[in-house]
Amino acid sequence: MSGFRPYDEYQKLLRASSVHVYLTAPFVLSWSMLEAMSSGCLLVASDTAPVREVITHGENGFLVNFWDSKQLSKSVIKALNKQETFKKIRRNARQTILDKYDLSNLLVKHEQVLLGCLAK
């Protein structure tokens, strides 16, 4: 099977994941990391400025040096071997998204900014 899959299949895949590795260069934050967090994935992600805005190492995910493949592999192995230990981190990842990036809250804020600009 190739090509795009329906969104609900993508979400099921994320929820079934044992660990989600998010490596990014040139060091940007994309919706896919937020989507993985929203699904409660255990994240191992690049320790870069935009990612650190969302992930706090050891609280709602794990950060690794983008260029250090040994650190990355050790972190992924640890995440895979300690699934039960890291359930709270998965819950914290989802809660981070609900608290800071929930669409229903963000749309209201976005609308206020736009209306404020139009009023000027």
N, CA, C and O of each residue as an XYZ file, in Angstrom:
480
protein
N       0.844     -1.169      0.000
C       0.000      0.000      0.000
C       0.893      1.238      0.000
O       1.817      1.327      0.808
N       0.641      2.162     -0.864
C       1.464      3.366     -0.912
C       0.562      4.596     -0.969
O      -0.658      4.493     -1.099
N       1.190      5.743     -0.871
C       0.439      6.979     -0.938
C      -0.047      7.429      0.425
O       0.311      6.853      1.453
N      -0.856      8.453      0.418
C      -1.385      9.007      1.654
C      -2.407      8.075      2.273
O      -3.152      7.391      1.571
N      -2.431      8.057      3.577
C      -3.394      7.268      4.320
C      -4.388      8.220      4.975
O      -4.064      9.384      5.212
N      -5.578      7.747      5.267
C      -6.558      8.601      5.949
C      -6.028      9.050      7.314
O      -5.264      8.342      7.970
N      -6.452     10.230      7.710
C      -5.968     10.846      8.946
C      -6.216      9.959     10.154
O      -5.354      9.868     11.029
N      -7.371      9.301     10.228
C      -7.657      8.460     11.383
C      -6.687      7.273     11.464
O      -6.367      6.821     12.563
N      -6.220      6.767     10.332
C      -5.213      5.706     10.344
C      -3.886      6.232     10.890
O      -3.202      5.551     11.654
N      -3.539      7.436     10.493
C      -2.312      8.070     10.992
C      -2.382      8.229     12.511
O      -1.414      7.939     13.214
N      -3.520      8.688     13.008
C      -3.679      8.854     14.449
C      -3.568      7.508     15.180
O      -2.937      7.429     16.234
N      -4.167      6.469     14.638
C      -4.075      5.138     15.249
C      -2.624      4.666     15.285
O      -2.183      4.069     16.267
N      -1.895      4.933     14.225
C      -0.486      4.554     14.179
C       0.304      5.276     15.263
O       1.124      4.664     15.948
N       0.063      6.569     15.421
C       0.758      7.325     16.463
C       0.439      6.777     17.845
O       1.338      6.595     18.666
N      -0.831      6.514     18.104
C      -1.225      6.018     19.431
C      -0.634      4.640     19.726
O      -0.408      4.297     20.886
N      -0.386      3.857     18.690
C       0.179      2.521     18.876
C       1.703      2.539     18.983
O       2.311      1.521     19.316
N       2.317      3.673     18.709
C       3.779      3.758     18.694
C       4.361      3.595     20.089
O       3.800      4.081     21.071
N       5.485      2.910     20.163
C       6.206      2.778     21.426
C       7.054      4.006     21.692
O       7.205      4.428     22.838
N       7.603      4.574     20.642
C       8.400      5.795     20.757
C       8.340      6.524     19.412
O       8.306      5.899     18.352
N       8.326      7.838     19.478
C       8.303      8.662     18.267
C       9.591      9.476     18.258
O       9.841     10.266     19.169
N      10.402      9.280     17.228
C      11.657     10.016     17.101
C      11.396     11.229     16.210
O      10.962     11.098     15.066
N      11.671     12.406     16.760
C      11.459     13.644     16.017
C      12.797     14.364     15.878
O      13.260     15.032     16.802
N      13.403     14.215     14.710
C      14.663     14.894     14.420
C      14.386     15.947     13.373
O      13.725     15.682     12.369
N      14.890     17.135     13.608
C      14.583     18.211     12.690
C      15.809     19.041     12.376
O      16.590     19.396     13.259
N      15.955     19.335     11.119
C      16.970     20.268     10.642
C      16.336     20.960      9.449
O      15.749     20.267      8.617
N      16.407     22.192      9.315
C      17.273     23.139     10.029
C      16.667     23.693     11.299
O      16.563     24.906     11.478
N      16.278     22.811     12.159
C      15.873     23.183     13.509
C      14.569     23.966     13.550
O      14.511     25.077     14.077
N      13.546     23.380     12.997
C      12.214     23.974     13.043
C      11.274     23.027     13.778
O      11.562     21.842     13.944
N      10.174     23.563     14.202
C       9.137     22.772     14.860
C       7.995     22.600     13.868
O       7.530     23.575     13.278
N       7.545     21.372     13.685
C       6.449     21.150     12.749
C       5.226     20.607     13.477
O       5.293     20.189     14.633
N       4.123     20.627     12.767
C       2.873     20.142     13.334
C       2.986     18.667     13.695
O       2.291     18.211     14.603
N       3.833     17.914     13.019
C       3.894     16.471     13.263
C       4.352     16.149     14.680
O       3.894     15.167     15.264
N       5.242     16.953     15.238
C       5.663     16.713     16.612
C       4.507     16.988     17.570
O       4.268     16.222     18.503
N       3.796     18.080     17.333
C       2.642     18.410     18.176
C       1.568     17.329     18.057
O       0.930     16.969     19.046
N       1.377     16.826     16.866
C       0.395     15.758     16.640
C       0.796     14.497     17.404
O      -0.051     13.841     18.010
N       2.074     14.160     17.376
C       2.556     12.989     18.111
C       2.336     13.176     19.612
O       1.893     12.252     20.293
N       2.639     14.357     20.123
C       2.422     14.635     21.541
C       0.946     14.543     21.885
O       0.576     13.991     22.921
N       0.114     15.077     21.026
C      -1.322     15.047     21.249
C      -1.838     13.610     21.336
O      -2.802     13.324     22.048
N      -1.189     12.725     20.610
C      -1.577     11.314     20.614
C      -1.010     10.553     21.806
O      -1.304      9.372     21.993
N      -0.200     11.230     22.610
C       0.384     10.586     23.778
C       1.624      9.770     23.465
O       1.975      8.852     24.207
N       2.284     10.103     22.368
C       3.515      9.390     22.023
C       4.630      9.758     22.989
O       4.679     10.870     23.515
N       5.511      8.814     23.207
C       6.732      9.075     23.951
C       7.737      9.615     22.946
O       8.147      8.906     22.027
N       8.134     10.872     23.120
C       9.003     11.520     22.152
C      10.460     11.529     22.559
O      10.802     11.787     23.713
N      11.308     11.244     21.591
C      12.739     11.492     21.660
C      12.979     12.473     20.530
O      12.792     12.130     19.362
N      13.393     13.698     20.863
C      13.421     14.762     19.871
C      14.720     15.558     19.908
O      15.469     15.515     20.884
N      14.965     16.277     18.830
C      16.153     17.128     18.716
C      16.177     18.184     19.806
O      15.172     18.842     20.074
N      17.321     18.338     20.424
C      17.508     19.383     21.439
C      17.857     20.677     20.724
O      19.010     21.107     20.701
N      16.832     21.289     20.140
C      16.981     22.543     19.404
C      16.002     23.564     19.973
O      15.002     23.208     20.597
N      16.304     24.820     19.750
C      15.531     25.901     20.376
C      14.016     25.769     20.183
O      13.287     25.819     21.174
N      13.510     25.604     18.957
C      12.048     25.544     18.824
C      11.428     24.320     19.489
O      10.294     24.382     19.964
N      12.150     23.225     19.527
C      11.635     22.017     20.167
C      11.616     22.196     21.685
O      10.694     21.738     22.359
N      12.647     22.869     22.217
C      12.697     23.128     23.665
C      11.567     24.052     24.116
O      11.252     24.093     25.305
N      10.958     24.784     23.203
C       9.807     25.623     23.567
C       8.620     24.760     23.976
O       7.735     25.220     24.698
N       8.597     23.512     23.518
C       7.465     22.626     23.778
C       7.846     21.472     24.702
O       7.069     21.102     25.582
N       9.026     20.905     24.509
C       9.438     19.738     25.289
C      10.413     20.145     26.388
O      11.400     20.841     26.150
N      10.105     19.690     27.590
C      11.022     19.811     28.718
C      11.564     18.413     28.981
O      10.810     17.495     29.304
N      12.869     18.261     28.841
C      13.525     16.957     28.955
C      13.146     16.263     30.266
O      13.298     16.811     31.358
N      12.644     15.029     30.108
C      12.292     14.230     31.272
C      10.912     14.495     31.837
O      10.455     13.764     32.716
N      10.235     15.533     31.346
C       8.887     15.839     31.832
C       7.811     15.445     30.833
O       6.839     14.783     31.194
N       7.982     15.851     29.569
C       6.984     15.514     28.552
C       7.642     14.952     27.281
O       7.023     14.900     26.219
N       8.886     14.541     27.412
C       9.636     13.955     26.308
C      11.109     13.954     26.652
O      11.512     14.333     27.752
N      11.906     13.519     25.690
C      13.352     13.491     25.886
C      14.033     14.224     24.750
O      13.635     14.108     23.591
N      15.061     14.979     25.093
C      15.808     15.753     24.106
C      17.191     15.144     23.914
O      17.848     14.743     24.874
N      17.619     15.082     22.660
C      18.942     14.568     22.328
C      19.615     15.511     21.337
O      18.958     16.237     20.591
N      20.930     15.477     21.353
C      21.707     16.249     20.394
C      21.437     15.694     18.994
O      21.605     14.498     18.753
N      21.028     16.549     18.091
C      20.691     16.140     16.728
C      21.842     15.391     16.063
O      21.610     14.465     15.286
N      23.058     15.775     16.354
C      24.237     15.235     15.670
C      24.836     14.028     16.374
O      25.812     13.467     15.875
N      24.297     13.605     17.507
C      24.880     12.520     18.296
C      24.044     11.240     18.142
O      23.090     11.018     18.887
N      24.411     10.420     17.180
C      23.628      9.213     16.895
C      23.695      8.205     18.044
O      22.741      7.457     18.257
N      24.796      8.172     18.780
C      24.897      7.252     19.913
C      23.932      7.661     21.023
O      23.263      6.809     21.607
N      23.858      8.952     21.316
C      22.911      9.437     22.321
C      21.480      9.147     21.885
O      20.647      8.745     22.697
N      21.200      9.350     20.612
C      19.866      9.074     20.082
C      19.518      7.599     20.267
O      18.444      7.273     20.774
N      20.420      6.709     19.858
C      20.110      5.283     19.959
C      19.955      4.849     21.413
O      19.085      4.032     21.714
N      20.768      5.370     22.314
C      20.639      5.035     23.737
C      19.297      5.511     24.285
O      18.649      4.803     25.055
N      18.885      6.709     23.887
C      17.604      7.255     24.360
C      16.424      6.453     23.837
O      15.466      6.210     24.571
N      16.481      6.043     22.589
C      15.389      5.252     22.012
C      15.331      3.882     22.676
O      14.247      3.400     23.005
N      16.470      3.258     22.874
C      16.499      1.944     23.538
C      15.950      2.053     24.960
O      15.166      1.209     25.395
N      16.360      3.086     25.673
C      15.847      3.294     27.033
C      14.324      3.481     27.013
O      13.609      2.909     27.836
N      13.841      4.285     26.064
C      12.396      4.516     25.952
C      11.652      3.214     25.653
O      10.581      2.969     26.208
N      12.214      2.390     24.786
C      11.571      1.120     24.439
C      11.590      0.133     25.601
O      10.643     -0.631     25.790
N      12.669      0.152     26.377
C      12.806     -0.797     27.482
C      12.041     -0.394     28.741
O      11.802     -1.233     29.609
N      11.661      0.859     28.849
C      11.025      1.347     30.080
C       9.647      1.954     29.807
O       9.311      3.008     30.346
N       8.866      1.297     28.983
C       7.548      1.813     28.614
C       6.679      2.129     29.828
O       6.064      3.193     29.890
N       6.626      1.230     30.776
C       5.789      1.437     31.962
C       6.258      2.638     32.772
O       5.442      3.405     33.285
N       7.565      2.801     32.886
C       8.148      3.897     33.661
C       7.785      5.252     33.064
O       7.646      6.236     33.791
N       7.630      5.307     31.739
C       7.440      6.588     31.069
C       5.990      6.906     30.714
O       5.740      7.810     29.916
N       5.037      6.185     31.288
C       3.626      6.484     31.016
C       3.267      7.922     31.412
O       2.505      8.592     30.716
N       3.817      8.381     32.522
C       3.526      9.751     32.971
C       4.052     10.773     31.960
O       3.404     11.794     31.729
N       5.191     10.522     31.368
C       5.744     11.441     30.371
C       4.836     11.497     29.149
O       4.639     12.567     28.573
N       4.283     10.360     28.751
C       3.336     10.336     27.628
C       2.092     11.168     27.967
O       1.611     11.950     27.147
N       1.586     10.983     29.187
C       0.407     11.770     29.605
C       0.748     13.263     29.647
O      -0.054     14.102     29.239
N       1.936     13.580     30.139
C       2.358     14.986     30.194
C       2.480     15.589     28.801
O       2.163     16.761     28.600
N       2.938     14.795     27.843
C       3.048     15.281     26.464
C       1.668     15.672     25.942
O       1.492     16.749     25.373
N       0.710     14.805     26.138
C      -0.659     15.108     25.690
C      -1.222     16.321     26.418
O      -1.858     17.179     25.807
N      -0.988     16.390     27.719
C      -1.502     17.512     28.495
C      -0.877     18.835     28.052
O      -1.548     19.867     28.059
N       0.379     18.817     27.673
C       1.039     20.019     27.151
C       0.278     20.558     25.945
O       0.055     21.764     25.833
N      -0.111     19.679     25.060
C      -0.841     20.097     23.858
C      -2.218     20.627     24.236
O      -2.652     21.656     23.717
N      -2.904     19.933     25.133
C      -4.232     20.394     25.550
C      -4.153     21.765     26.226
O      -5.011     22.618     26.004
N      -3.136     21.970     27.040
C      -3.000     23.229     27.780
C      -2.574     24.399     26.904
O      -3.047     25.518     27.098
N      -1.691     24.158     25.949
C      -1.069     25.270     25.221
C      -1.440     25.363     23.743
O      -1.320     26.434     23.147
N      -1.888     24.257     23.141
C      -2.063     24.257     21.689
C      -3.420     23.745     21.232
O      -3.608     23.469     20.047
N      -4.361     23.617     22.148
C      -5.691     23.138     21.786
C      -6.320     24.090     20.775
O      -6.365     25.300     21.001
N      -6.802     23.551     19.672
C      -7.326     24.364     18.581
C      -8.472     25.268     19.013
O      -8.549     26.414     18.573
N      -9.357     24.775     19.863
C     -10.497     25.606     20.266
C     -10.033     26.854     21.018
O     -10.656     27.909     20.898
N      -8.950     26.750     21.792
C      -8.412     27.927     22.479
C      -7.613     28.821     21.536
O      -7.704     30.048     21.598
N      -6.840     28.198     20.675
C      -5.984     28.978     19.775
C      -6.793     29.755     18.742
O      -6.422     30.871     18.380
N      -7.889     29.182     18.267
C      -8.708     29.892     17.282
C      -9.280     31.182     17.852
O      -9.325     32.204     17.167
N      -9.716     31.134     19.102
C     -10.241     32.338     19.748
C      -9.140     33.393     19.849
O      -9.380     34.561     19.544
N      -7.950     33.004     20.268
C      -6.830     33.939     20.383
C      -6.440     34.495     19.018
O      -6.169     35.687     18.882
N      -6.414     33.635     18.020
C      -6.059     34.067     16.667
C      -7.091     35.074     16.143
O      -6.739     36.087     15.540
N      -8.347     34.777     16.382
C      -9.410     35.680     15.954
C      -9.277     37.041     16.640
O      -9.471     38.077     16.004
N      -8.950     37.043     17.921
C      -8.771     38.306     18.649
C      -7.629     39.120     18.066
O      -7.746     40.339     17.938
N      -6.540     38.479     17.716
C      -5.415     39.190     17.108
C      -5.824     39.786     15.773
O      -5.524     40.949     15.501
N      -6.498     39.019     14.943
C      -6.923     39.515     13.635
C      -7.909     40.665     13.761
O      -7.798     41.665     13.052
N      -8.868     40.524     14.657
C      -9.847     41.593     14.843
C      -9.178     42.850     15.403
O      -9.552     43.970     15.056
N      -8.183     42.648     16.276
C      -7.447     43.778     16.801
C      -6.690     44.519     15.710
O      -6.605     45.747     15.732
N      -6.147     43.782     14.766
C      -5.433     44.404     13.640
C      -6.394     45.153     12.732
O      -6.068     46.226     12.226
N      -7.558     44.599     12.528
C      -8.555     45.236     11.655
C      -9.100     46.528     12.298
O      -9.462     47.475     11.600
N      -9.150     46.544     13.603
C      -9.696     47.711     14.311
C      -8.767     48.919     14.240
O      -9.198     50.048     14.477
N      -7.520     48.693     13.923
C      -6.545     49.793     13.890
C      -6.604     50.584     12.634
O      -5.844     51.538     12.468
